[in-house]
Amino acid sequence: MTEIDANIDGLVPAWLTLPDIAEEFDLEVTRVRQLVKEGQLIAVRRGENRALHVPADFIKDGKIVKGLVGTLTLLRDDGFADEEMLEWLFTPDESLPGTPAQALRENRGTEVKRRAQALAV
């Protein structure tokens, strides 16, 4: 869990706190913290009170977006830090089109994962 850089903070359109996610998932906040600890979600400290926030685009229909966990694993294996993963996921790519995070939400995860694997080469 890292402090968020202002540039990356500006790339992410919306954020959710861990209690927000716990409510949406109908889980305890401690379980959401565990998902972060396990690397299934990225949480960063932001705002005046430095509360932990997760990009809202990582959540859809009460679940983690399909393909996100595998993509995060690939990026970590490529040596990306949390902040670098957020930057990559939320930077527009005209050839995709949109951002990798948008593509995951639109069930285009195969292409996102292919691109994440290509980063390691």
XYZ file of N, CA and C in Angstrom, residues 58-99:
126
model
N -11.986 -1.190 -10.641
C -11.593 -2.557 -10.315
C -12.778 -3.384 -9.814
N -13.911 -2.723 -9.564
C -15.087 -3.385 -9.005
C -16.243 -3.266 -9.995
N -16.938 -4.382 -10.215
C -18.093 -4.362 -11.120
C -19.089 -5.428 -10.654
N -20.322 -5.032 -10.501
C -21.395 -5.953 -10.105
C -21.072 -6.717 -8.817
N -20.492 -6.016 -7.856
C -20.219 -6.639 -6.561
C -19.067 -7.614 -6.543
N -18.202 -7.559 -7.568
C -17.055 -8.473 -7.646
C -15.841 -7.724 -8.195
N -14.685 -8.353 -8.026
C -13.478 -7.838 -8.670
C -13.631 -8.092 -10.162
N -13.274 -7.106 -10.973
C -13.402 -7.215 -12.428
C -12.651 -8.453 -12.926
N -13.317 -9.194 -13.794
C -12.726 -10.404 -14.375
C -11.414 -10.065 -15.081
N -10.391 -10.840 -14.797
C -9.093 -10.653 -15.432
C -8.148 -9.735 -14.680
N -8.660 -8.976 -13.699
C -7.792 -8.030 -12.983
C -6.723 -8.744 -12.174
N -7.121 -9.758 -11.424
C -6.162 -10.443 -10.544
C -5.011 -11.029 -11.358
N -5.333 -11.686 -12.472
C -4.286 -12.255 -13.327
C -3.386 -11.190 -13.927
N -3.993 -10.064 -14.312
C -3.209 -8.961 -14.877
C -2.270 -8.384 -13.828
N -2.768 -8.196 -12.604
C -1.914 -7.675 -11.527
C -0.763 -8.631 -11.245
N -1.041 -9.926 -11.277
C 0.015 -10.919 -11.058
C 1.086 -10.824 -12.149
N 0.654 -10.719 -13.395
C 1.606 -10.595 -14.505
C 2.474 -9.339 -14.341
N 1.835 -8.222 -13.997
C 2.586 -6.973 -13.842
C 3.566 -7.060 -12.675
N 3.145 -7.671 -11.580
C 4.064 -7.840 -10.436
C 5.245 -8.713 -10.836
N 4.952 -9.787 -11.580
C 6.021 -10.670 -12.053
C 6.981 -9.930 -12.979
N 6.468 -8.889 -13.670
C 7.301 -8.059 -14.543
C 8.107 -7.041 -13.755
N 7.897 -6.977 -12.422
C 8.650 -6.061 -11.584
C 7.972 -4.721 -11.340
N 6.709 -4.595 -11.702
C 5.991 -3.345 -11.499
C 5.632 -3.153 -10.029
N 5.800 -1.932 -9.540
C 5.314 -1.547 -8.219
C 3.837 -1.171 -8.356
N 3.130 -1.074 -7.240
C 1.697 -0.745 -7.277
C 1.420 0.525 -8.070
N 2.195 1.556 -7.813
C 1.986 2.833 -8.493
C 2.199 2.693 -10.003
N 3.209 1.926 -10.410
C 3.471 1.706 -11.831
C 2.334 0.907 -12.482
N 1.771 -0.041 -11.732
C 0.646 -0.810 -12.271
C -0.554 0.100 -12.493
N -0.827 0.975 -11.537
C -1.946 1.910 -11.696
C -1.735 2.813 -12.899
N -0.504 3.303 -13.059
C -0.211 4.165 -14.199
C -0.446 3.411 -15.512
N 0.025 2.175 -15.603
C -0.144 1.390 -16.822
C -1.624 1.091 -17.074
N -2.346 0.715 -16.036
C -3.756 0.341 -16.182
C -4.660 1.515 -16.556
N -4.267 2.738 -16.175
C -5.147 3.887 -16.402
C -4.614 4.898 -17.415
N -3.547 4.546 -18.119
C -3.045 5.410 -19.182
C -3.713 5.004 -20.491
N -4.365 5.959 -21.169
C -5.040 5.634 -22.435
C -4.073 5.071 -23.471
N -4.550 4.087 -24.211
C -3.780 3.453 -25.269
C -4.683 3.410 -26.502
N -4.363 4.246 -27.490
C -5.210 4.348 -28.684
C -5.332 3.025 -29.425
N -4.325 2.177 -29.339
C -4.383 0.902 -30.053
C -5.288 -0.108 -29.348
N -5.700 0.178 -28.119
C -6.516 -0.790 -27.377
C -7.987 -0.762 -27.769
N -8.731 0.197 -27.938
C -8.659 1.596 -27.494
C -9.124 1.738 -26.051
N -8.828 2.922 -25.475
C -9.145 3.185 -24.073
C -7.977 2.810 -23.193
N -8.273 2.581 -21.935
C -7.235 2.181 -20.993
C -7.319 0.676 -20.761
